[in-house]
Amino acid sequence: MNDRPDPRDLRRRAEAWLAQDPDPVTAAELRAILESGDEAALAGRFGARLEFGTAGLRGELGAGPNRMNRVTVMRAAAGLAARLRDAAASPSPGSGVVIGYDARHGSERFALDTAAVVTGAGLPAWLLPRPLPTPVLAFAVRHLGAAAGVMVTASHNPPRDNGYKVYWGDGAQIVPPLDAEISAAIDAVGRVDGLPLGADWTVLGDEIVEAYLDALSGLPLGAARDVRTVYTPLHGVGRDVLLRAFARGGFPEPAVVPEQADPDPDFPTVAFPNPEEPGAMDLALALAARTGADLVIANDPDADRCAVAVPDPAAGSGWRQLTGDEVGGLLAEHVLRHTGGADRLVVTTIVSSSLLSVIAGARDARSAETLTGFKWIMKAGAPADRIVFGYEEALGYSVGGDGGVIVHDKDGIGAALAVAALAAEAAREGRSLTDLLDEQARRYGLHATAQLSVRVTDLALIGAAMARLREAPPAELAGRAVERVDDLALGADGLPPTDGLRFRLAAGASGGPARVVVRPSGTEPKLKCYLEVVRPVPADGDVAAARTAARADLDALRDALAAVLALPGA
């Protein structure tokens, strides 16, 4: 059976697209492809399309439905507006859309197109005044009483990508069935050159940033302020807002990495603009070493993630980059120590460390686990629960105080403030963040986590690997018996179905259990595997030795899993 697209059909689709494309750049790109007869290029752009889901849209810039471009964005905006009009028979100020954008290629243009389509559909629209962090947009949705929000960003993806993230009126990212309903409305949109376009949207002023910064004053920041920080926005939009947040909170001004200080959509100093990637924080660590800093903080380009590094003489570089789970555990305990109430809820995901539930139990708070993504974290619990902290291992944190979380999404600015406050508080007591981590290991057991991430060029390899694991799951990994296999596609522990597998492993020689979760990435061509081992540590035990042993356990698990996956690059 030949499932290759018909070149004549591809050409017809491309010509129809070209006739409605308002962008001279992508129109010229498509015209050149048509003139060259490049069937592979046509198939790459018109043989599939970007699917609208709970992550909205994200993909490479270029012409065609399988790329991010003005036609794709206008169709998405029209579908969103149609879904909102279905929900409100008559438009009102509360039925509008607030729109934000970062400094990536095309972001401002896509935001303006969204505003034009939304107002053309008869709905109010508010546009953020300039490229700003994603958490400002998420905050603005609730602050303005909007029905929805749009953030034009591809977060930490490569420079050639952009994306379109949709929020609902609660300030959180959309979840099913909204994604399917909006997707169906997008499918019903005709040619974009026939859409009515408005021009009467409201461009917000700096008061929206001021309101966000005022809200951050509700974080548990304590009284200590003596901390020297190096900061990098990784060529993104976080710098100005973060510096204002630190100044407003009374913290010393962070030293900003000059080579990465200004927004630059080409991200020239990093291979991937993601602080999790090896080398991304090298310039920040070098500046910290030269200046004698106490703390290094990095945001990703849209400033919704926060990475942390601290001095560590035992590390080869003299600095230790903390994992998302380590920062999550520290911030969770910090928040629970500074808040009260039986309704407190802390939330993380099924791929993050199980430590959070242990901390919550010790602090008389409730905990919950969700599917991956902040869209699920912010939906956790019962209506009476007060979410005071949420995090995911991929450096995403939402920090709150007595009034609950400030932003219903990842907030790299608020998290940076809270980390600085925690570091200053510890220093005043003669301790460091690494000391706090050691104390947690002795109190709760050492919960060590790691990842195996396999990037592929052929997405079919990921599907095949998942199918093999389902058909013949391993009986053991690294000498540990697999005691239970949960197929997350069938739903587990009351969670919605998702493509993933969870393996619970027997205790090792240390007496602690282990866990492995395998799932395809929702935003990148990767298969991601999340590993955890737990090692009990006596109250007077050697935590450094326990960490060394845990790393060996994780390395053995990683090697065993790579052999089972049998993927190139694993």
Tab-separated table of C-alpha atoms in Angstrom, residues 473-482 505 560 564:
chain	number	residue	atom	x	y	z
A	473	PRO	CA	7.694	-5.393	29.499
A	474	PRO	CA	10.993	-6.244	31.188
A	475	ALA	CA	10.855	-8.623	34.138
A	476	GLU	CA	13.756	-6.834	35.783
A	477	LEU	CA	15.901	-3.738	35.380
A	478	ALA	CA	19.424	-3.450	36.775
A	479	GLY	CA	18.845	-6.461	39.001
A	480	ARG	CA	15.591	-5.129	40.462
A	481	ALA	CA	12.437	-7.114	39.826
A	482	VAL	CA	9.638	-5.225	38.077
A	505	LEU	CA	10.709	-1.853	40.976
A	560	ALA	CA	19.453	-1.285	31.550
A	564	VAL	CA	15.598	-2.508	26.560
